[in-house]
Short mmCIF file of C-alpha atoms in Angstrom, two decimals:
data_model
loop_
_atom_site.label_atom_id
_atom_site.label_comp_id
_atom_site.label_asym_id
_atom_site.label_seq_id
_atom_site.Cartn_x
_atom_site.Cartn_y
_atom_site.Cartn_z
CA UNK A 5 17.27 4.36 7.04
CA UNK A 6 15.86 0.99 8.12
CA UNK A 7 15.52 -2.02 6.29
CA UNK A 8 18.36 -1.39 3.52
CA UNK A 9 16.80 1.68 2.49
CA UNK A 10 19.21 4.58 1.70
CA UNK A 11 18.41 8.53 0.89
CA UNK A 12 20.90 10.95 -0.49
CA UNK A 13 19.13 14.12 0.45
CA UNK A 14 16.06 15.30 2.19
CA UNK A 15 13.15 13.05 2.05
CA UNK A 16 9.84 14.58 0.25
CA UNK A 17 7.25 15.12 2.81
CA UNK A 18 4.97 12.37 1.10
CA UNK A 19 7.98 9.84 1.73
CA UNK A 20 8.03 10.80 5.73
CA UNK A 21 4.42 10.45 5.69
CA UNK A 22 4.65 6.75 4.36
CA UNK A 23 7.09 6.05 6.78
CA UNK A 24 5.05 6.71 9.73
CA UNK A 25 2.30 4.92 8.02
CA UNK A 26 0.07 7.92 7.77
CA UNK A 27 -0.69 7.88 4.03
CA UNK A 28 -3.77 6.38 2.71
CA UNK A 29 -3.39 4.28 -0.70
CA UNK A 30 -5.66 5.40 -3.11
CA UNK A 31 -6.05 3.37 -6.17
CA UNK A 32 -7.89 5.41 -8.66
CA UNK A 33 -8.24 2.86 -11.43
CA UNK A 34 -6.55 -0.12 -12.70
CA UNK A 35 -6.43 0.97 -16.14
CA UNK A 36 -3.20 1.97 -17.79
CA UNK A 37 -1.71 3.01 -21.09
CA UNK A 38 1.42 1.22 -20.59
CA UNK A 39 2.34 -2.43 -20.85
CA UNK A 40 5.40 -2.70 -18.41
CA UNK A 41 6.59 -6.11 -18.05
CA UNK A 42 7.23 -5.51 -14.43
CA UNK A 43 3.98 -4.03 -13.31
CA UNK A 44 3.23 -5.53 -9.94
CA UNK A 45 -0.45 -4.83 -9.74
CA UNK A 46 -2.62 -7.55 -8.77
CA UNK A 47 -4.63 -9.23 -11.40
CA UNK A 48 -7.70 -8.52 -9.79
CA UNK A 49 -7.13 -4.63 -10.27
CA UNK A 50 -4.84 -4.64 -13.41
CA UNK A 51 -6.44 -3.42 -16.44
CA UNK A 52 -10.11 -2.88 -14.61
CA UNK A 53 -11.84 -0.04 -14.22
CA UNK A 54 -11.94 -0.38 -9.97
CA UNK A 55 -11.09 2.01 -7.24
CA UNK A 56 -9.47 1.12 -3.67
CA UNK A 57 -9.14 2.72 -0.49
CA UNK A 58 -6.07 0.75 0.99
CA UNK A 59 -7.61 -2.86 0.61
CA UNK A 60 -11.07 -1.54 0.87
CA UNK A 61 -13.16 -1.40 -2.57
CA UNK A 62 -14.71 2.01 -3.17
CA UNK A 63 -18.40 2.24 -3.87
CA UNK A 64 -19.06 6.00 -2.81
CA UNK A 65 -17.31 8.82 -1.46
CA UNK A 66 -18.08 7.83 2.16
CA UNK A 67 -15.60 4.74 1.51
CA UNK A 68 -12.61 6.85 0.98
CA UNK A 69 -13.39 9.30 3.83
CA UNK A 70 -13.94 6.69 6.29
CA UNK A 71 -10.79 4.65 5.11
CA UNK A 72 -8.69 7.71 5.76
CA UNK A 73 -10.23 8.43 8.86
CA UNK A 74 -9.60 4.57 10.02
CA UNK A 75 -5.62 5.33 9.97
CA UNK A 76 -5.74 8.79 11.00
CA UNK A 77 -4.51 9.85 7.38
CA UNK A 78 -2.38 12.64 7.19
CA UNK A 79 -2.39 12.28 3.18
CA UNK A 80 -3.09 10.16 0.47
CA UNK A 81 -0.97 8.71 -2.55
CA UNK A 82 -3.25 8.24 -5.54
CA UNK A 83 -2.06 5.41 -7.90
CA UNK A 84 -3.23 3.20 -10.48
CA UNK A 85 -2.87 2.11 -13.09
CA UNK A 86 -2.73 5.29 -14.24
CA UNK A 87 -4.95 7.65 -12.29
CA UNK A 88 -4.82 10.13 -15.36
CA UNK A 89 -6.99 7.79 -17.51
CA UNK A 90 -9.96 8.42 -15.19
CA UNK A 91 -9.11 12.16 -15.16
CA UNK A 92 -12.80 13.39 -13.55
CA UNK A 93 -12.50 10.98 -10.71
CA UNK A 94 -8.68 11.71 -10.09
CA UNK A 95 -9.73 15.51 -9.53
CA UNK A 96 -12.72 14.72 -7.74
CA UNK A 97 -10.82 12.70 -5.12
CA UNK A 98 -8.39 15.13 -4.62
CA UNK A 99 -10.97 18.01 -3.81
CA UNK A 100 -12.74 15.60 -1.79
CA UNK A 101 -10.06 14.58 0.46
CA UNK A 102 -9.00 18.49 0.68
CA UNK A 103 -12.34 19.77 1.10
CA UNK A 104 -12.75 17.23 4.07
CA UNK A 105 -9.37 17.29 5.87
CA UNK A 106 -8.12 20.49 4.65
CA UNK A 107 -5.06 21.65 2.62
CA UNK A 108 -2.48 20.24 4.85
CA UNK A 109 -3.45 16.70 3.79
CA UNK A 110 -0.82 15.90 1.45
CA UNK A 111 -1.50 14.41 -1.64
CA UNK A 112 1.20 12.60 -4.38
CA UNK A 113 -0.12 11.18 -7.55
CA UNK A 114 1.57 8.31 -9.75
CA UNK A 115 1.20 8.82 -13.60
CA UNK A 116 3.09 8.26 -16.85
CA UNK A 117 0.38 10.56 -18.45
CA UNK A 118 2.57 13.83 -19.88
CA UNK A 119 -0.71 15.48 -21.01
CA UNK A 120 -0.08 19.47 -20.05
CA UNK A 121 -3.72 20.27 -19.92
CA UNK A 122 -4.38 17.35 -17.30
CA UNK A 123 -1.19 18.78 -15.00
CA UNK A 124 -3.10 22.10 -14.95
CA UNK A 125 -6.14 20.26 -13.69
CA UNK A 126 -4.35 18.71 -11.23
CA UNK A 127 -2.61 21.84 -9.84
CA UNK A 128 -5.67 23.79 -9.97
CA UNK A 129 -7.61 20.90 -7.93
CA UNK A 130 -4.77 21.16 -4.83
CA UNK A 131 -2.45 18.33 -5.89
CA UNK A 132 0.77 18.63 -3.76
CA UNK A 133 3.17 16.39 -5.79
CA UNK A 134 3.55 14.31 -8.70
CA UNK A 135 5.70 11.35 -9.43
CA UNK A 136 6.05 10.65 -12.95
CA UNK A 137 6.71 6.86 -14.42
CA UNK A 138 8.41 6.67 -17.48
CA UNK A 139 8.58 3.35 -18.88
CA UNK A 140 11.81 1.37 -19.10
CA UNK A 141 12.00 1.33 -22.74
CA UNK A 142 12.54 5.12 -22.68
CA UNK A 143 14.73 5.51 -19.88
CA UNK A 144 17.94 6.33 -22.28
CA UNK A 145 15.63 8.59 -24.74
CA UNK A 146 13.80 10.63 -22.11
CA UNK A 147 14.23 13.89 -24.49
CA UNK A 148 12.35 12.07 -27.25
CA UNK A 149 9.26 11.80 -25.06
CA UNK A 150 6.70 14.21 -23.10
CA UNK A 151 8.39 13.50 -19.66
CA UNK A 152 10.96 16.16 -19.90
CA UNK A 153 8.61 19.07 -20.75
CA UNK A 154 5.95 17.63 -18.47
CA UNK A 155 8.50 17.69 -15.64
CA UNK A 156 9.07 21.34 -16.33
CA UNK A 157 5.66 22.24 -16.39
CA UNK A 158 4.67 20.51 -13.26
CA UNK A 159 7.38 22.60 -11.53
CA UNK A 160 5.90 25.78 -13.06
CA UNK A 161 2.61 24.78 -11.61
CA UNK A 162 3.89 24.82 -8.22
CA UNK A 163 3.66 20.78 -7.84
CA UNK A 164 6.82 19.29 -6.04
CA UNK A 165 7.73 17.01 -8.90
CA UNK A 166 9.71 13.45 -9.11
CA UNK A 167 10.13 10.42 -10.71
CA UNK A 168 9.87 6.93 -9.45
CA UNK A 169 11.03 3.94 -11.04
CA UNK A 170 12.20 0.07 -10.26
CA UNK A 171 15.53 -0.34 -9.85
CA UNK A 172 15.79 -3.15 -12.67
CA UNK A 173 19.07 -5.05 -12.53
CA UNK A 174 21.29 -4.88 -15.81
CA UNK A 175 19.63 -1.55 -16.40
CA UNK A 176 22.18 0.67 -14.76
CA UNK A 177 23.55 2.78 -18.06
CA UNK A 178 19.61 3.38 -18.93
CA UNK A 179 18.94 4.72 -15.17
CA UNK A 180 21.82 6.76 -15.18
CA UNK A 181 20.82 8.66 -18.42
CA UNK A 182 17.29 8.61 -16.79
CA UNK A 183 18.56 10.62 -14.00
CA UNK A 184 20.68 13.09 -15.94
CA UNK A 185 17.89 13.67 -17.92
CA UNK A 186 15.63 14.14 -15.23
CA UNK A 187 17.57 16.34 -12.92
CA UNK A 188 18.44 18.65 -16.03
CA UNK A 189 14.60 19.24 -16.51
CA UNK A 190 14.16 20.16 -12.95
CA UNK A 191 12.99 17.22 -10.90
CA UNK A 192 13.39 17.65 -7.52
CA UNK A 193 13.56 13.75 -6.37
CA UNK A 194 13.99 10.41 -7.79
CA UNK A 195 12.76 7.23 -5.90
CA UNK A 196 14.09 3.48 -6.96
CA UNK A 197 12.00 0.95 -5.86
CA UNK A 198 13.29 -2.58 -5.36
CA UNK A 199 11.76 -4.53 -8.11
CA UNK A 200 9.51 -7.35 -6.55
CA UNK A 201 7.75 -10.47 -8.21
CA UNK A 202 4.00 -10.45 -7.88
CA UNK A 203 1.40 -12.62 -9.15
CA UNK A 204 0.99 -10.46 -12.41
CA UNK A 205 4.42 -10.00 -13.43
CA UNK A 206 6.36 -13.45 -12.21
CA UNK A 207 6.38 -15.14 -15.71
CA UNK A 208 7.54 -11.94 -17.47
CA UNK A 209 10.48 -11.56 -14.81
CA UNK A 210 11.57 -15.04 -14.94
CA UNK A 211 11.43 -15.07 -18.60
CA UNK A 212 13.76 -12.41 -18.63
CA UNK A 213 15.99 -14.47 -16.31
CA UNK A 214 15.51 -12.93 -12.96
CA UNK A 215 15.11 -14.83 -9.61
CA UNK A 216 14.23 -13.98 -6.02
CA UNK A 217 17.05 -12.84 -3.66
CA UNK A 218 16.23 -15.28 -0.89
CA UNK A 219 13.87 -17.78 0.26
CA UNK A 220 11.63 -15.37 2.42
CA UNK A 221 11.53 -12.44 -0.06
CA UNK A 222 9.86 -11.64 -3.11
CA UNK A 223 12.41 -9.01 -4.27
CA UNK A 224 14.47 -9.66 -7.09
CA UNK A 225 17.73 -10.50 -6.89
CA UNK A 226 20.51 -7.73 -7.77
CA UNK A 227 17.77 -4.79 -7.52
CA UNK A 228 18.94 -3.59 -4.24
CA UNK A 229 22.67 -3.42 -5.26
CA UNK A 230 21.76 -1.97 -8.65
CA UNK A 231 19.60 1.11 -6.73
CA UNK A 232 22.45 1.39 -4.14
CA UNK A 233 25.17 1.53 -6.83
CA UNK A 234 23.49 4.44 -8.83
CA UNK A 235 22.75 6.42 -5.69
CA UNK A 236 26.58 6.19 -4.65
CA UNK A 237 27.32 7.36 -8.18
CA UNK A 238 24.78 10.65 -8.49
CA UNK A 239 26.69 13.75 -7.90
CA UNK A 240 23.98 16.00 -7.44
CA UNK A 241 21.72 18.23 -4.58
CA UNK A 242 18.69 16.27 -6.09
CA UNK A 243 17.07 13.92 -3.50
CA UNK A 244 17.59 9.99 -4.61
CA UNK A 245 15.95 7.32 -2.36
CA UNK A 246 16.06 3.66 -2.40
CA UNK A 247 13.11 2.31 -1.18
CA UNK A 248 13.43 -1.53 -0.27
CA UNK A 249 10.75 -4.14 -0.41
CA UNK A 250 11.37 -5.23 3.40
CA UNK A 251 11.01 -1.41 3.93
CA UNK A 252 7.40 -1.39 2.62
CA UNK A 253 6.82 -4.59 4.46
CA UNK A 254 8.14 -4.35 7.87
CA UNK A 255 7.95 -0.47 8.57
CA UNK A 256 5.37 1.30 6.07
CA UNK A 257 2.71 -1.35 6.04
CA UNK A 258 3.01 -2.41 9.48
CA UNK A 259 3.06 1.05 10.71
CA UNK A 260 -0.40 1.58 8.79
CA UNK A 261 -1.70 -1.58 10.20
CA UNK A 262 -0.90 -0.64 13.61
CA UNK A 263 -2.81 3.22 13.08
CA UNK A 264 -5.70 1.18 11.58
CA UNK A 265 -5.76 -1.28 14.57
CA UNK A 266 -5.71 1.31 17.08
CA UNK A 267 -8.48 3.30 15.72
CA UNK A 268 -10.68 0.21 14.69
CA UNK A 269 -10.28 -2.41 17.69
CA UNK A 270 -13.16 -3.52 19.35
CA UNK A 271 -13.01 -4.57 23.53
CA UNK A 272 -12.70 -7.99 22.46
CA UNK A 273 -9.68 -7.53 20.04
CA UNK A 274 -5.89 -7.69 21.19
CA UNK A 275 -3.62 -5.86 18.75
CA UNK A 276 -0.16 -7.51 18.33
CA UNK A 277 3.18 -5.92 17.84
CA UNK A 278 2.65 -6.63 13.76
CA UNK A 279 -0.93 -4.63 13.87
CA UNK A 280 -2.97 -8.05 13.47
CA UNK A 281 -5.91 -8.45 15.49
CA UNK A 282 -5.91 -11.72 17.73
CA UNK A 283 -9.19 -12.76 18.66
CA UNK A 284 -11.47 -15.94 19.90
CA UNK A 285 -13.76 -17.57 17.25
CA UNK A 286 -15.98 -20.30 17.46
CA UNK A 287 -17.27 -22.27 14.10
CA UNK A 288 -20.63 -23.80 14.77
CA UNK A 289 -24.05 -24.53 13.07
CA UNK A 290 -25.99 -21.88 14.67
CA UNK A 291 -23.47 -19.33 15.84
CA UNK A 292 -26.17 -16.18 16.48
CA UNK A 293 -28.07 -18.49 19.13
CA UNK A 294 -24.63 -19.82 20.63
CA UNK A 295 -23.46 -16.24 21.10
CA UNK A 296 -26.28 -15.17 22.98
CA UNK A 297 -26.18 -18.58 24.96
CA UNK A 298 -22.60 -18.06 25.79
CA UNK A 299 -23.33 -14.18 26.98
CA UNK A 300 -25.93 -15.38 28.95
CA UNK A 301 -24.39 -18.85 30.86
CA UNK A 302 -20.97 -16.92 31.41
CA UNK A 303 -22.03 -13.49 31.84
CA UNK A 304 -19.87 -12.44 29.25
CA UNK A 305 -19.96 -8.29 28.81
CA UNK A 306 -21.68 -7.52 25.58
CA UNK A 307 -18.46 -5.72 24.14
CA UNK A 308 -16.34 -8.98 24.71
CA UNK A 309 -18.72 -11.39 22.63
CA UNK A 310 -20.27 -11.09 19.23
CA UNK A 311 -22.07 -12.67 16.47
CA UNK A 312 -20.10 -12.20 13.31
CA UNK A 313 -22.74 -12.24 10.49
CA UNK A 314 -20.20 -11.80 7.77
CA UNK A 315 -18.17 -14.84 8.57
CA UNK A 316 -21.15 -16.53 10.16
CA UNK A 317 -19.23 -17.15 13.40
CA UNK A 318 -18.93 -16.44 16.99
CA UNK A 319 -16.15 -13.83 18.01
CA UNK A 320 -14.81 -13.49 21.60
CA UNK A 321 -11.93 -12.15 23.68
CA UNK A 322 -9.40 -14.80 22.95
CA UNK A 323 -8.68 -14.88 26.98
CA UNK A 324 -12.20 -16.09 27.69
CA UNK A 325 -12.37 -18.52 24.99
CA UNK A 326 -9.08 -20.24 26.37
CA UNK A 327 -10.93 -20.59 30.03
CA UNK A 328 -14.28 -22.26 28.32
CA UNK A 329 -13.21 -23.76 24.87
CA UNK A 330 -13.76 -27.27 26.12
CA UNK A 331 -17.21 -26.51 27.34
CA UNK A 332 -18.89 -25.21 24.23
CA UNK A 333 -20.11 -26.65 21.19
CA UNK A 334 -18.17 -26.57 17.83
CA UNK A 335 -14.67 -25.73 16.93
CA UNK A 336 -12.82 -23.27 18.81
CA UNK A 337 -9.88 -21.10 17.51
CA UNK A 338 -7.45 -18.30 18.43
CA UNK A 339 -7.29 -16.14 14.96
CA UNK A 340 -4.99 -13.75 13.67
CA UNK A 341 -6.12 -11.64 11.16
CA UNK A 342 -5.40 -8.07 8.92
CA UNK A 343 -7.21 -5.25 10.83
CA UNK A 344 -8.53 -3.95 7.11
CA UNK A 345 -11.70 -3.98 5.32
CA UNK A 346 -10.88 -7.55 3.91
CA UNK A 347 -10.06 -8.83 7.33
CA UNK A 348 -7.55 -11.24 5.72
CA UNK A 349 -7.05 -14.26 8.14
CA UNK A 350 -3.20 -15.01 8.35
CA UNK A 351 -3.21 -17.81 11.39
CA UNK A 352 -5.61 -19.62 13.51
CA UNK A 353 -4.71 -22.10 16.47
CA UNK A 354 -7.08 -24.63 17.25
CA UNK A 355 -7.91 -25.09 20.94
CA UNK A 356 -8.72 -28.60 21.98
CA UNK A 357 -6.68 -31.82 21.80
CA UNK A 358 -4.81 -30.99 18.38
CA UNK A 359 -3.85 -27.81 20.08
CA UNK A 360 -1.17 -27.46 17.08
CA UNK A 361 -0.32 -24.12 15.02
CA UNK A 362 -1.45 -24.01 11.82
CA UNK A 363 -0.33 -20.94 9.27
CA UNK A 364 -2.80 -20.47 6.20
#
């Protein structure tokens, strides 16, 4: 597998879809009953009653469906927080997505909840796969918790069943004990994620002595080695999969962005190899009137220039702006931004005497 990921056994279909960028990420809620020190969820979502489809805040069902369509999603990963803390909402979204896209729309869900009644509701709604998240403090005593029974119950309900946990350096013994317990309980796959620093967990990780593995990564030093050692030591037919931080960024996210960019690009957008939009931007005092003036004076086709009301600026094809920038009022830039709902800008290059690259 690319980007240092490794798998022993066949990958679950849901992981295959993630690899190709065809899974929508649906954060059902930021609420969670656990308090895992390594949780990477952002501060704007952690512990909050919010819903996001990929990067888009959800206010109505159409937001979820439109986001899935924007990436030609073949499936959805439902996450949190813990989706089962808002059970009715989780069931509603499963039925919504299956109703719109059909039974072949593969849905998997992450949870730390082991309530058997909730598992029955999920199976009845049409969930395909469940991934349990046992917190680290129970990994070596899973038999004392409800996870063993929950894994068995989920299998009996027809759900593809596995676990997903971070590969925490120094916890090899606990992870090995966890794997023995879940394999015996009937888990069909085990996912080990590379532990990462985030805005919400960095203090806790730092206080425990963890550090980043290099200057260009947020991954924790030693996490990858921990995962690979565990996988190589497992003697089982159960799939064990290590998913690296670089794989999520360089492959999974990039392919999802490319799918979205191809579906949402306008004639003025250039799509680069990372799935970002490249466009020309003019910032000035009266962008709406300037857009009309430029379109008229330079005979720019309607699809290649527009007034962006949201960001109060003129947007036009980069190749056109590079030809006329020295003849227009305002500041001109070539901008690179995400093709996502938040349109996060990652780079802008001023056009003019100070034609230098500025990284944000």
